[in-house]
Coordinates of C-alpha atoms and ligand atoms in Angstrom, one line a residue:
M1 CA -33.1 -57.1 -40.6
E2 CA -30.5 -54.3 -40.2
T3 CA -26.9 -55.5 -41.0
G4 CA -25.4 -54.5 -37.6
E5 CA -28.1 -56.3 -35.7
K6 CA -27.7 -59.4 -37.9
Q7 CA -23.9 -59.4 -37.3
K8 CA -24.5 -59.4 -33.5
W9 CA -26.9 -62.3 -33.7
L10 CA -24.4 -64.3 -35.8
L11 CA -21.5 -63.5 -33.4
A12 CA -23.5 -64.5 -30.4
G13 CA -24.3 -67.8 -32.2
K14 CA -20.6 -68.5 -33.0
I15 CA -19.5 -67.8 -29.4
G16 CA -22.4 -70.0 -28.1
K17 CA -21.2 -72.8 -30.3
E18 CA -17.6 -72.5 -29.1
A19 CA -18.8 -72.4 -25.5
R20 CA -20.8 -75.5 -26.0
E21 CA -17.9 -77.3 -27.6
T22 CA -15.6 -76.2 -24.7
G23 CA -18.0 -77.7 -22.2
I24 CA -18.4 -81.0 -24.0
A25 CA -14.6 -81.3 -24.4
A26 CA -14.0 -80.6 -20.7
A27 CA -16.6 -83.2 -19.6
K28 CA -14.1 -86.0 -18.7
P29 CA -14.5 -88.6 -15.9
G30 CA -13.2 -87.0 -12.7
A31 CA -13.7 -83.4 -14.0
K32 CA -15.3 -81.0 -11.5
L33 CA -18.6 -79.6 -12.8
L34 CA -17.6 -76.2 -11.5
D35 CA -14.4 -76.3 -13.6
V36 CA -16.4 -77.2 -16.7
A37 CA -18.7 -74.2 -16.0
E38 CA -15.8 -71.8 -15.5
A39 CA -14.1 -73.0 -18.6
I40 CA -17.3 -72.2 -20.6
E41 CA -17.6 -68.8 -18.9
K42 CA -13.9 -68.0 -19.7
K43 CA -14.4 -68.9 -23.3
I44 CA -17.4 -66.6 -23.6
S45 CA -15.6 -63.8 -22.0
D46 CA -12.3 -64.3 -23.9
M47 CA -14.4 -64.0 -27.1
G48 CA -15.7 -60.7 -25.9
A49 CA -19.3 -61.7 -24.9
K50 CA -21.2 -62.4 -21.7
P51 CA -23.2 -65.5 -20.9
S52 CA -26.9 -65.4 -22.0
F53 CA -27.5 -67.3 -18.8
P54 CA -25.3 -69.4 -16.5
P55 CA -24.0 -72.6 -18.2
N56 CA -26.6 -75.3 -17.4
L57 CA -24.7 -78.6 -16.7
S58 CA -27.5 -81.0 -16.0
V59 CA -26.6 -84.6 -15.2
N60 CA -28.7 -87.8 -15.8
Q61 CA -32.3 -87.3 -14.4
I62 CA -31.8 -83.6 -14.2
A63 CA -33.2 -82.1 -17.4
A64 CA -32.2 -78.4 -17.0
H65 CA -31.4 -75.4 -14.8
Y66 CA -28.6 -76.9 -12.8
T67 CA -25.5 -74.7 -12.7
P68 CA -22.8 -75.4 -10.1
R69 CA -23.1 -74.0 -6.6
F70 CA -20.5 -71.7 -5.0
E71 CA -17.5 -74.0 -4.3
D72 CA -19.5 -77.0 -5.8
D73 CA -17.3 -80.1 -5.5
K74 CA -19.5 -82.4 -7.6
V75 CA -17.4 -84.5 -10.0
L76 CA -18.4 -86.1 -13.3
E77 CA -18.4 -89.9 -13.4
K78 CA -17.9 -92.2 -16.3
G79 CA -21.3 -93.0 -17.9
D80 CA -23.0 -89.8 -16.7
I81 CA -25.4 -88.2 -19.2
L82 CA -24.4 -84.6 -19.3
K83 CA -26.4 -81.8 -20.9
V84 CA -24.3 -78.7 -21.7
D85 CA -26.8 -75.9 -22.4
V86 CA -25.1 -72.5 -22.9
G87 CA -25.4 -69.2 -24.8
A88 CA -23.6 -65.9 -25.4
S89 CA -24.9 -62.3 -25.2
V90 CA -23.4 -59.7 -27.6
D91 CA -24.9 -56.5 -26.5
G92 CA -28.1 -58.4 -25.6
Y93 CA -28.2 -60.3 -28.9
L94 CA -28.4 -63.9 -27.7
S95 CA -27.7 -67.5 -28.5
D96 CA -29.0 -70.6 -26.8
T97 CA -27.5 -74.0 -27.7
A98 CA -27.1 -77.4 -26.1
A99 CA -25.5 -80.8 -26.6
T100 CA -25.4 -84.0 -24.6
T101 CA -22.5 -86.3 -24.0
V102 CA -22.0 -89.7 -22.3
V103 CA -19.0 -88.9 -20.0
G104 CA -16.0 -91.1 -20.9
G105 CA -18.1 -93.1 -23.4
D106 CA -19.7 -93.2 -26.8
D107 CA -23.1 -91.7 -27.6
N108 CA -25.9 -94.0 -26.7
D109 CA -29.3 -94.3 -28.3
L110 CA -30.8 -91.8 -25.9
V111 CA -28.3 -89.2 -27.1
K112 CA -28.8 -90.1 -30.7
A113 CA -32.6 -89.7 -30.4
S114 CA -32.6 -86.0 -29.4
R115 CA -29.7 -85.2 -31.8
E116 CA -31.6 -86.7 -34.7
A117 CA -34.8 -85.1 -33.6
L118 CA -33.2 -81.7 -33.8
S119 CA -31.6 -82.2 -37.1
E120 CA -34.9 -83.4 -38.6
A121 CA -36.7 -80.5 -37.1
L122 CA -34.2 -78.1 -38.6
K123 CA -35.0 -79.4 -42.1
I124 CA -38.5 -78.1 -41.9
A125 CA -38.0 -75.0 -39.7
K126 CA -38.8 -71.9 -41.8
P127 CA -40.9 -68.8 -41.5
G128 CA -44.6 -69.5 -41.4
V129 CA -44.3 -73.3 -40.8
D130 CA -46.8 -74.6 -38.1
V131 CA -45.0 -75.2 -34.8
N132 CA -47.2 -78.3 -34.6
D133 CA -45.3 -79.8 -37.6
I134 CA -42.0 -79.3 -35.8
G135 CA -43.4 -80.9 -32.6
S136 CA -44.7 -83.9 -34.6
V137 CA -41.3 -84.5 -36.3
I138 CA -39.6 -84.3 -32.9
E139 CA -42.1 -86.7 -31.3
R140 CA -41.9 -89.2 -34.2
I141 CA -38.1 -89.4 -34.2
I142 CA -37.8 -89.7 -30.4
K143 CA -40.5 -92.4 -30.2
S144 CA -38.9 -94.3 -33.1
H145 CA -35.9 -94.7 -30.8
G146 CA -38.1 -96.1 -28.1
F147 CA -38.0 -93.0 -25.8
S148 CA -40.4 -90.2 -24.8
P149 CA -40.2 -86.5 -25.7
I150 CA -40.5 -84.2 -22.8
V151 CA -43.8 -82.5 -23.2
N152 CA -43.4 -79.5 -20.9
L153 CA -40.1 -78.3 -22.3
G154 CA -39.6 -76.9 -25.7
G155 CA -38.3 -74.3 -28.1
H156 CA -39.1 -70.6 -28.0
G157 CA -38.6 -67.2 -29.5
I158 CA -35.5 -65.1 -28.6
G159 CA -35.5 -61.4 -28.4
R160 CA -32.8 -58.8 -27.4
Y161 CA -32.2 -59.4 -23.7
D162 CA -35.1 -61.7 -23.8
L163 CA -34.1 -65.4 -23.7
H164 CA -37.6 -66.8 -23.7
E165 CA -39.7 -64.6 -25.9
E166 CA -43.3 -65.8 -26.5
G167 CA -43.8 -68.5 -29.0
F168 CA -43.5 -71.9 -27.5
I169 CA -42.3 -74.6 -29.9
P170 CA -43.5 -78.0 -28.7
N171 CA -41.7 -81.3 -28.6
I172 CA -44.9 -83.2 -29.4
S173 CA -47.8 -82.9 -31.9
G174 CA -51.3 -81.8 -31.1
S175 CA -50.6 -79.3 -28.3
Y176 CA -50.0 -75.9 -30.1
S177 CA -50.7 -74.7 -33.6
R178 CA -49.2 -71.4 -34.7
P179 CA -47.0 -70.2 -37.6
L180 CA -43.3 -69.5 -36.9
K181 CA -42.4 -65.9 -37.1
R182 CA -41.4 -64.4 -40.4
E183 CA -38.3 -62.6 -39.2
G184 CA -36.3 -62.9 -36.0
V185 CA -34.7 -65.6 -33.8
I186 CA -36.0 -68.9 -32.4
A187 CA -34.5 -71.9 -30.5
I188 CA -35.5 -75.5 -31.1
E189 CA -34.7 -77.9 -28.3
P190 CA -35.9 -81.6 -28.3
F191 CA -35.5 -83.5 -25.0
A192 CA -35.7 -87.3 -25.0
T193 CA -36.1 -89.4 -21.9
T194 CA -36.3 -93.0 -20.7
G195 CA -39.0 -91.8 -18.3
G196 CA -42.6 -90.6 -18.8
G197 CA -41.7 -87.3 -20.5
Y198 CA -42.5 -84.7 -18.0
V199 CA -40.3 -82.5 -15.8
V200 CA -41.1 -81.2 -12.3
D201 CA -39.4 -78.6 -10.1
S202 CA -37.0 -79.8 -7.5
S203 CA -36.5 -77.8 -4.4
E204 CA -33.0 -76.7 -5.4
V205 CA -32.4 -73.3 -7.0
Q206 CA -29.1 -72.1 -8.4
I207 CA -30.3 -69.7 -11.1
L208 CA -32.2 -66.4 -10.6
G209 CA -33.4 -63.6 -12.7
F210 CA -34.2 -59.9 -12.2
E211 CA -38.0 -59.5 -12.0
E212 CA -38.7 -55.9 -11.1
Q213 CA -37.4 -53.0 -9.0
K214 CA -38.7 -53.2 -5.4
P215 CA -38.0 -51.1 -2.3
V216 CA -35.3 -52.9 -0.4
R217 CA -34.5 -52.2 3.3
S218 CA -31.0 -53.6 3.5
A219 CA -28.2 -51.4 2.0
L220 CA -26.3 -54.5 0.8
G221 CA -29.5 -55.9 -0.7
R222 CA -30.0 -52.6 -2.7
E223 CA -26.4 -52.7 -3.8
I224 CA -26.8 -56.3 -5.0
L225 CA -30.0 -55.6 -6.8
E226 CA -28.5 -52.6 -8.6
F227 CA -25.5 -54.7 -9.6
I228 CA -27.8 -57.5 -11.0
S229 CA -29.9 -55.1 -13.0
S230 CA -26.9 -53.3 -14.5
E231 CA -24.8 -56.3 -15.1
Y232 CA -27.3 -58.9 -16.3
N233 CA -30.3 -56.7 -17.4
K234 CA -33.2 -59.3 -17.4
L235 CA -31.0 -62.3 -18.2
P236 CA -30.7 -65.2 -15.8
F237 CA -27.6 -65.3 -13.5
A238 CA -26.0 -67.8 -11.1
K239 CA -26.2 -67.5 -7.3
R240 CA -22.5 -68.4 -7.2
W241 CA -21.6 -65.3 -9.3
I242 CA -23.2 -63.1 -6.7
I243 CA -21.6 -64.9 -3.8
K244 CA -18.2 -64.7 -5.5
K245 CA -18.6 -60.9 -5.8
F246 CA -20.3 -60.1 -2.5
G247 CA -19.3 -63.0 -0.2
R248 CA -21.4 -65.6 1.6
V249 CA -23.5 -62.9 3.2
A250 CA -25.1 -62.3 -0.2
E251 CA -27.0 -65.7 0.1
L252 CA -29.4 -64.3 2.7
E253 CA -29.8 -61.1 0.7
L254 CA -30.8 -63.0 -2.4
K255 CA -33.4 -64.9 -0.4
S256 CA -34.9 -61.6 0.7
L257 CA -34.9 -60.2 -2.8
V258 CA -36.8 -63.3 -4.0
A259 CA -39.3 -62.9 -1.1
A260 CA -39.7 -59.2 -2.0
G261 CA -40.5 -60.2 -5.6
A262 CA -37.4 -58.4 -7.0
L263 CA -35.9 -61.7 -8.3
S264 CA -37.4 -64.8 -9.7
E265 CA -36.2 -68.4 -9.2
F266 CA -35.4 -71.1 -11.8
H267 CA -35.9 -74.4 -10.0
V268 CA -33.7 -77.3 -11.1
L269 CA -35.9 -79.4 -13.3
K270 CA -36.0 -83.2 -12.8
E271 CA -37.7 -85.9 -14.9
K272 CA -40.8 -87.0 -13.0
N273 CA -40.1 -90.7 -13.2
D274 CA -36.3 -90.3 -12.7
G275 CA -35.8 -91.1 -16.4
M276 CA -32.4 -90.3 -18.0
V277 CA -32.6 -87.2 -20.2
S278 CA -30.8 -86.0 -23.3
Q279 CA -31.2 -82.7 -25.1
F280 CA -29.9 -80.9 -28.2
E281 CA -30.6 -77.2 -29.1
H282 CA -29.8 -74.7 -31.8
T283 CA -30.6 -71.0 -32.4
I284 CA -32.0 -70.1 -35.8
L285 CA -32.1 -66.7 -37.4
F286 CA -34.7 -65.7 -40.0
D287 CA -33.4 -62.5 -41.5
G288 CA -36.2 -61.9 -44.0
S289 CA -34.6 -63.9 -46.8
E290 CA -32.2 -66.5 -45.3
I291 CA -32.5 -69.2 -42.6
I292 CA -29.3 -69.4 -40.6
V293 CA -28.5 -71.8 -37.8
T294 CA -26.3 -69.4 -35.8
T295 CA -24.9 -72.1 -33.4
A296 CA -24.1 -74.8 -36.0
Ligands
MN1 MN1 -30.9 -73.7 -23.8
MN2 MN1 -33.7 -72.6 -25.0

């Protein structure tokens, strides 16, 4: 791997780690979720990067893909299980990292289960290892705590401007068998739940991504699409970012852009049986000789 490229992966990892810690530190009882998100975004921008994707602040039975709405007034309560899933982009070189906290309290066993699953998985993650072995470590640890791994979420490859490159890394054994890549970047992300271990789409959508250029009739719609493609490339973005820049009227334009196939939607993901969910995630770089956890 070329030195300049490696430095950018490492910097993205370091900023992602700082962003994650900023989010966890801000997650106090009574804190507004929107303020937590904006503190994370400010940290990333102060360190000279952009978000890889909007900070995901998913509470309790929500597993992923919740980022605050425009003017969101939701407040964290003592005992909430908050997942802070964030990442930084340095010139398209990305990080993706998550941690879970019990708001205003100590880590419970659910939190410990996914944290330990990640740390055990990292012990065996190296080029060429079968992803099935990683899945089976994660499953064993989470079940040993009496919880279920979430089977339809998992790790993935990461490429430049490509948050979810091919190469799914399962959270259970027996579903996928494939060697990990020799060189490049991956993310491993165990999810543990008190529920059945399966997430479903809810109707809510707060995160969108550029899909492809399409003819757009409205002038404002064209302007918004152009902004999205130049500002975020193919990386996911928050609806509230667009509303903040273009005003409330942008909401309808975003709907039309989704209908036209120019943008895709990331639905808020909920545990099917309304189980509580915890998650930890790190980004790992294989540079051809070393194995580096960039977000540690
Ligand atoms: Mn993530
Ligand atoms: Mn990820």
